[in-house]
Amino acid sequence: MTETASRPTLEAVAARAGVSRATVSRVVNGGEGVRETLVERVRRAVDELGYVPNQAARSLVTRRHDAVAVVIAEPETRVFADPFFALQLRGISKELTAHDSQLVLLLTEGREDYARVGRYLAGGHVDGALVFSLHLDDPLPGLIHGAGVPTVFGGRPGWSDGTRVNGPTVYVDSDNRGGARDAVRHLVGLGRTRIAHITGPLDQTSAVDRLDGFRDVMVDADPRLIAESDFTPAGGERAMRELLDRCPELDAVFAANDLSASGALRVLRERRRVPEDVAVVGFDDMLPVTEQTDPPLTTVRQDIEEMGRLMARILLRGLEQRGRDERGSMGGAPSSVVLPTTLVRRASA
Amino acid sequence: MTETASRPTLEAVAARAGVSRATVSRVVNGGEGVRETLVERVRRAVDELGYVPNQAARSLVTRRHDAVAVVIAEPETRVFADPFFALQLRGISKELTAHDSQLVLLLTEGREDYARVGRYLAGGHVDGALVFSLHLDDPLPGLIHGAGVPTVFGGRPGWSDGTRVNGPTVYVDSDNRGGARDAVRHLVGLGRTRIAHITGPLDQTSAVDRLDGFRDVMVDADPRLIAESDFTPAGGERAMRELLDRCPELDAVFAANDLSASGALRVLRERRRVPEDVAVVGFDDMLPVTEQTDPPLTTVRQDIEEMGRLMARILLRGLEQRGRDERGSMGGAPSSVVLPTTLVRRASA
DNA sequence: CGCCACCTTGAGAGCGCTCCCACCCACGGA
DNA sequence: TCCGTGGGTGGGAGCGCTCTCAAGGTGGCG
């Protein structure tokens, strides 16, 4: 804890450089249309005084904040057990930094917090928002729409009745369905015929999409070969036991994520040989998990950091646009992006 | 991406409620010294108009931001592989939320980013900072001190020459040394005599402290029983192999964290029985790791979320103090806190 | 009945900045 | 020589809020 010195103002710099506030302001903001000698002089004054613009004063007039909120709506502890968000945050952070924007992190603990988030966003503290981890029928998109803040979602928001609440929604997502298809096709290509699926929590579109991808390939899959789970290792164990009970003859498992695959693998190791008897494929390619399972896990890679970066990029581009044409030319409304996935072969399948 | 409506101002609320701006301001900020009937009236006007105070305008005059920066200075990818930060963030977030403060996240990628962080902090955008993951001789504390921002560190900062750069530094840390002692004593209590230690990266005070704790108990430990590592599972594997080579007769291992313990365990499983031949203790009690190793890992628990919460609490308290006595009464300068750890017995030792 | 004290309210200044607009000063062409 | 043009500069308003201070109203007490 140390003392804050009172910081120099534009006025002070102007006085020192012997020019007006307006000129200093121009220099500080790029120096367009100011004689080179003056620019020099002002720059020197800025350095000497250690001047740093007061962001509050600036925002007050520009109505820009150079800040973006990142909303992580995930009450469950699970989130913190996997590096998913950390990676996305990292991608976001990099992109925002490159655009001199700040990252305001809003973590919610259950839906009671939604009101707070809504209030904050409506309060015009940030230029835009990046929102994660929505569940089916989540009220957050509606809330955010109400707040009137430009937003990009991480993962496709979904509603159980298939409608969109309002307006177009921009999101960045992985090609979960396509990736799942690739995974299952790979198993088929290995000659497996009794392929099981351990799902994620089906109130998340990513889990639903992966299940759909599974079904795309296994068109009339025996329902006993599908076990609902929750993306956790423990859940994966449970589901795997269930599957083995119901269908001892299964010869492959596609788990909706690496974590649940690792749980499944633990169970399988006691009763089967992997991949000889049962081949296993995961999803995500979370390195610390996939490389250290026994055997190493074949999985579907998605570039999580890139997703984060892309979300930020799309949002910032939208904000720029919006700033440029004062009265919304419908020109380049940003649209959603679905990133491709790739199958990563390791030993488990 | 949606449109921002122009938001109502204090003025508008005042007009609607038929009072002055000053009165509305009073009500919005707690309503002290305003007649109850007026408070009512203003509150209603606020609701009807959906008024939300403009933070920029407010900060401009109060010089407070109700925002705290969280600086995570960790270039290595490793960070994102363990839930450590996520948990701390969560604790911090909870505490800040309870005090209506926002969390501005500053992630750095290597030291090139330090200047940016320094500039940001010096820019007076936030009321204080919480800083993590310092390494030995890290320039960040100096930078931050220069910026004059009240700061609480996560983990004890350290300098190789044993000095502090300047002024008193406030930090929150676990009792790494004491926890390590407990772990090793537990192994001794189990009758183990040839106890090895897998260290963390020794440019971090936590790793050094744990090593010191190990040495406190194993006063003249054979240096061959100490293997330097890096807190990762892979590093743990490597170190374990090294130890087994050098000292095949070892009968216990204290790993500086759970991740490296899990790596060690993987190696041990192939060559020894755990815990019969070799007992293993970790550190952190990272549930997703400790509960799923084979066998489940005995470890030293630290309450990471609580550390985060405490850091925030100390910082906020300091800020309050500081606000109260305009000219720093030396009264209650906040001081560092070291949290106790507890040994959690599972099957590995 | 008058005076003083206290509580509530409003007026107004000003936080530090941006941005519009008017001004000044070369210039160049008529 | 005079006026028009245009780039460079400064003046000043105002963003939305807080906070000081003075004005007004009320009650208690002499």
JSON list of C-alpha atoms in Angstrom, two decimals, chain A residues 32-122:
[
{"chain": "A", "resi": 32, "resn": "GLU", "atom": "CA", "xyz": [-2.99, 14.96, -36.56]},
{"chain": "A", "resi": 33, "resn": "GLY", "atom": "CA", "xyz": [-2.93, 18.50, -37.84]},
{"chain": "A", "resi": 34, "resn": "VAL", "atom": "CA", "xyz": [-0.36, 19.85, -35.44]},
{"chain": "A", "resi": 35, "resn": "ARG", "atom": "CA", "xyz": [2.93, 21.33, -36.53]},
{"chain": "A", "resi": 36, "resn": "GLU", "atom": "CA", "xyz": [5.82, 18.96, -36.00]},
{"chain": "A", "resi": 37, "resn": "THR", "atom": "CA", "xyz": [7.72, 21.35, -33.74]},
{"chain": "A", "resi": 38, "resn": "LEU", "atom": "CA", "xyz": [4.74, 21.66, -31.45]},
{"chain": "A", "resi": 39, "resn": "VAL", "atom": "CA", "xyz": [4.18, 17.93, -31.40]},
{"chain": "A", "resi": 40, "resn": "GLU", "atom": "CA", "xyz": [7.75, 17.58, -30.23]},
{"chain": "A", "resi": 41, "resn": "ARG", "atom": "CA", "xyz": [7.36, 20.21, -27.59]},
{"chain": "A", "resi": 42, "resn": "VAL", "atom": "CA", "xyz": [4.17, 18.69, -26.23]},
{"chain": "A", "resi": 43, "resn": "ARG", "atom": "CA", "xyz": [5.60, 15.19, -26.23]},
{"chain": "A", "resi": 44, "resn": "ARG", "atom": "CA", "xyz": [8.50, 16.40, -24.18]},
{"chain": "A", "resi": 45, "resn": "ALA", "atom": "CA", "xyz": [6.21, 18.11, -21.69]},
{"chain": "A", "resi": 46, "resn": "VAL", "atom": "CA", "xyz": [4.17, 14.92, -21.40]},
{"chain": "A", "resi": 47, "resn": "ASP", "atom": "CA", "xyz": [7.25, 12.90, -20.65]},
{"chain": "A", "resi": 48, "resn": "GLU", "atom": "CA", "xyz": [8.68, 15.37, -18.20]},
{"chain": "A", "resi": 49, "resn": "LEU", "atom": "CA", "xyz": [5.49, 15.55, -16.23]},
{"chain": "A", "resi": 50, "resn": "GLY", "atom": "CA", "xyz": [4.69, 11.88, -16.57]},
{"chain": "A", "resi": 51, "resn": "TYR", "atom": "CA", "xyz": [1.27, 12.77, -17.84]},
{"chain": "A", "resi": 52, "resn": "VAL", "atom": "CA", "xyz": [-1.28, 10.00, -18.25]},
{"chain": "A", "resi": 53, "resn": "PRO", "atom": "CA", "xyz": [-4.75, 10.89, -19.54]},
{"chain": "A", "resi": 54, "resn": "ASN", "atom": "CA", "xyz": [-7.58, 10.53, -17.09]},
{"chain": "A", "resi": 55, "resn": "GLN", "atom": "CA", "xyz": [-9.72, 7.84, -18.55]},
{"chain": "A", "resi": 56, "resn": "ALA", "atom": "CA", "xyz": [-12.81, 8.84, -16.61]},
{"chain": "A", "resi": 57, "resn": "ALA", "atom": "CA", "xyz": [-12.77, 12.35, -17.99]},
{"chain": "A", "resi": 58, "resn": "ARG", "atom": "CA", "xyz": [-12.17, 11.03, -21.44]},
{"chain": "A", "resi": 59, "resn": "SER", "atom": "CA", "xyz": [-14.97, 8.47, -21.29]},
{"chain": "A", "resi": 60, "resn": "LEU", "atom": "CA", "xyz": [-17.30, 11.09, -19.99]},
{"chain": "A", "resi": 61, "resn": "VAL", "atom": "CA", "xyz": [-17.13, 12.93, -23.25]},
{"chain": "A", "resi": 62, "resn": "THR", "atom": "CA", "xyz": [-16.30, 10.25, -25.80]},
{"chain": "A", "resi": 63, "resn": "ARG", "atom": "CA", "xyz": [-18.68, 7.70, -24.37]},
{"chain": "A", "resi": 64, "resn": "ARG", "atom": "CA", "xyz": [-16.15, 5.06, -25.06]},
{"chain": "A", "resi": 65, "resn": "HIS", "atom": "CA", "xyz": [-14.46, 3.06, -22.38]},
{"chain": "A", "resi": 66, "resn": "ASP", "atom": "CA", "xyz": [-11.93, 0.91, -24.13]},
{"chain": "A", "resi": 67, "resn": "ALA", "atom": "CA", "xyz": [-13.11, -1.89, -21.95]},
{"chain": "A", "resi": 68, "resn": "VAL", "atom": "CA", "xyz": [-14.95, -5.09, -22.64]},
{"chain": "A", "resi": 69, "resn": "ALA", "atom": "CA", "xyz": [-16.77, -7.23, -20.12]},
{"chain": "A", "resi": 70, "resn": "VAL", "atom": "CA", "xyz": [-16.20, -10.96, -20.10]},
{"chain": "A", "resi": 71, "resn": "VAL", "atom": "CA", "xyz": [-19.11, -12.70, -18.48]},
{"chain": "A", "resi": 72, "resn": "ILE", "atom": "CA", "xyz": [-18.59, -16.23, -17.29]},
{"chain": "A", "resi": 73, "resn": "ALA", "atom": "CA", "xyz": [-21.93, -17.58, -16.31]},
{"chain": "A", "resi": 74, "resn": "GLU", "atom": "CA", "xyz": [-21.01, -20.80, -14.66]},
{"chain": "A", "resi": 75, "resn": "PRO", "atom": "CA", "xyz": [-22.13, -21.56, -11.20]},
{"chain": "A", "resi": 76, "resn": "GLU", "atom": "CA", "xyz": [-20.68, -25.01, -11.15]},
{"chain": "A", "resi": 77, "resn": "THR", "atom": "CA", "xyz": [-17.29, -25.73, -9.77]},
{"chain": "A", "resi": 78, "resn": "ARG", "atom": "CA", "xyz": [-16.61, -27.91, -12.74]},
{"chain": "A", "resi": 79, "resn": "VAL", "atom": "CA", "xyz": [-15.53, -24.98, -14.78]},
{"chain": "A", "resi": 80, "resn": "PHE", "atom": "CA", "xyz": [-12.59, -24.37, -12.64]},
{"chain": "A", "resi": 81, "resn": "ALA", "atom": "CA", "xyz": [-11.40, -27.87, -12.98]},
{"chain": "A", "resi": 82, "resn": "ASP", "atom": "CA", "xyz": [-10.72, -27.56, -16.65]},
{"chain": "A", "resi": 83, "resn": "PRO", "atom": "CA", "xyz": [-8.48, -25.08, -18.40]},
{"chain": "A", "resi": 84, "resn": "PHE", "atom": "CA", "xyz": [-11.12, -24.18, -20.92]},
{"chain": "A", "resi": 85, "resn": "PHE", "atom": "CA", "xyz": [-11.89, -20.72, -19.68]},
{"chain": "A", "resi": 86, "resn": "ALA", "atom": "CA", "xyz": [-8.33, -19.93, -18.86]},
{"chain": "A", "resi": 87, "resn": "LEU", "atom": "CA", "xyz": [-7.42, -20.60, -22.47]},
{"chain": "A", "resi": 88, "resn": "GLN", "atom": "CA", "xyz": [-10.26, -18.57, -23.85]},
{"chain": "A", "resi": 89, "resn": "LEU", "atom": "CA", "xyz": [-9.46, -15.74, -21.49]},
{"chain": "A", "resi": 90, "resn": "ARG", "atom": "CA", "xyz": [-5.95, -15.80, -22.69]},
{"chain": "A", "resi": 91, "resn": "GLY", "atom": "CA", "xyz": [-6.97, -15.50, -26.30]},
{"chain": "A", "resi": 92, "resn": "ILE", "atom": "CA", "xyz": [-9.34, -12.71, -25.44]},
{"chain": "A", "resi": 93, "resn": "SER", "atom": "CA", "xyz": [-6.77, -10.94, -23.37]},
{"chain": "A", "resi": 94, "resn": "LYS", "atom": "CA", "xyz": [-4.24, -11.00, -26.18]},
{"chain": "A", "resi": 95, "resn": "GLU", "atom": "CA", "xyz": [-6.65, -9.57, -28.67]},
{"chain": "A", "resi": 96, "resn": "LEU", "atom": "CA", "xyz": [-7.96, -6.89, -26.36]},
{"chain": "A", "resi": 97, "resn": "THR", "atom": "CA", "xyz": [-4.48, -5.87, -25.37]},
{"chain": "A", "resi": 98, "resn": "ALA", "atom": "CA", "xyz": [-3.58, -5.45, -28.99]},
{"chain": "A", "resi": 99, "resn": "HIS", "atom": "CA", "xyz": [-6.46, -3.01, -29.28]},
{"chain": "A", "resi": 100, "resn": "ASP", "atom": "CA", "xyz": [-5.75, -1.20, -26.01]},
{"chain": "A", "resi": 101, "resn": "SER", "atom": "CA", "xyz": [-8.90, -2.46, -24.46]},
{"chain": "A", "resi": 102, "resn": "GLN", "atom": "CA", "xyz": [-9.30, -3.65, -20.93]},
{"chain": "A", "resi": 103, "resn": "LEU", "atom": "CA", "xyz": [-10.88, -6.85, -19.78]},
{"chain": "A", "resi": 104, "resn": "VAL", "atom": "CA", "xyz": [-13.46, -6.60, -17.03]},
{"chain": "A", "resi": 105, "resn": "LEU", "atom": "CA", "xyz": [-14.22, -10.01, -15.65]},
{"chain": "A", "resi": 106, "resn": "LEU", "atom": "CA", "xyz": [-17.71, -10.78, -14.42]},
{"chain": "A", "resi": 107, "resn": "LEU", "atom": "CA", "xyz": [-18.04, -14.14, -12.73]},
{"chain": "A", "resi": 108, "resn": "THR", "atom": "CA", "xyz": [-21.49, -15.21, -11.74]},
{"chain": "A", "resi": 109, "resn": "GLU", "atom": "CA", "xyz": [-22.43, -17.62, -9.01]},
{"chain": "A", "resi": 110, "resn": "GLY", "atom": "CA", "xyz": [-25.81, -18.84, -10.05]},
{"chain": "A", "resi": 111, "resn": "ARG", "atom": "CA", "xyz": [-28.61, -16.87, -11.55]},
{"chain": "A", "resi": 112, "resn": "GLU", "atom": "CA", "xyz": [-29.05, -14.57, -8.60]},
{"chain": "A", "resi": 113, "resn": "ASP", "atom": "CA", "xyz": [-26.06, -12.78, -9.99]},
{"chain": "A", "resi": 114, "resn": "TYR", "atom": "CA", "xyz": [-27.62, -12.16, -13.34]},
{"chain": "A", "resi": 115, "resn": "ALA", "atom": "CA", "xyz": [-29.37, -9.03, -12.18]},
{"chain": "A", "resi": 116, "resn": "ARG", "atom": "CA", "xyz": [-26.07, -7.59, -11.10]},
{"chain": "A", "resi": 117, "resn": "VAL", "atom": "CA", "xyz": [-24.48, -8.40, -14.42]},
{"chain": "A", "resi": 118, "resn": "GLY", "atom": "CA", "xyz": [-27.43, -6.90, -16.26]},
{"chain": "A", "resi": 119, "resn": "ARG", "atom": "CA", "xyz": [-27.19, -3.75, -14.22]},
{"chain": "A", "resi": 120, "resn": "TYR", "atom": "CA", "xyz": [-23.50, -3.48, -14.83]},
{"chain": "A", "resi": 121, "resn": "LEU", "atom": "CA", "xyz": [-23.80, -3.92, -18.55]},
{"chain": "A", "resi": 122, "resn": "ALA", "atom": "CA", "xyz": [-26.73, -1.52, -18.74]}
]
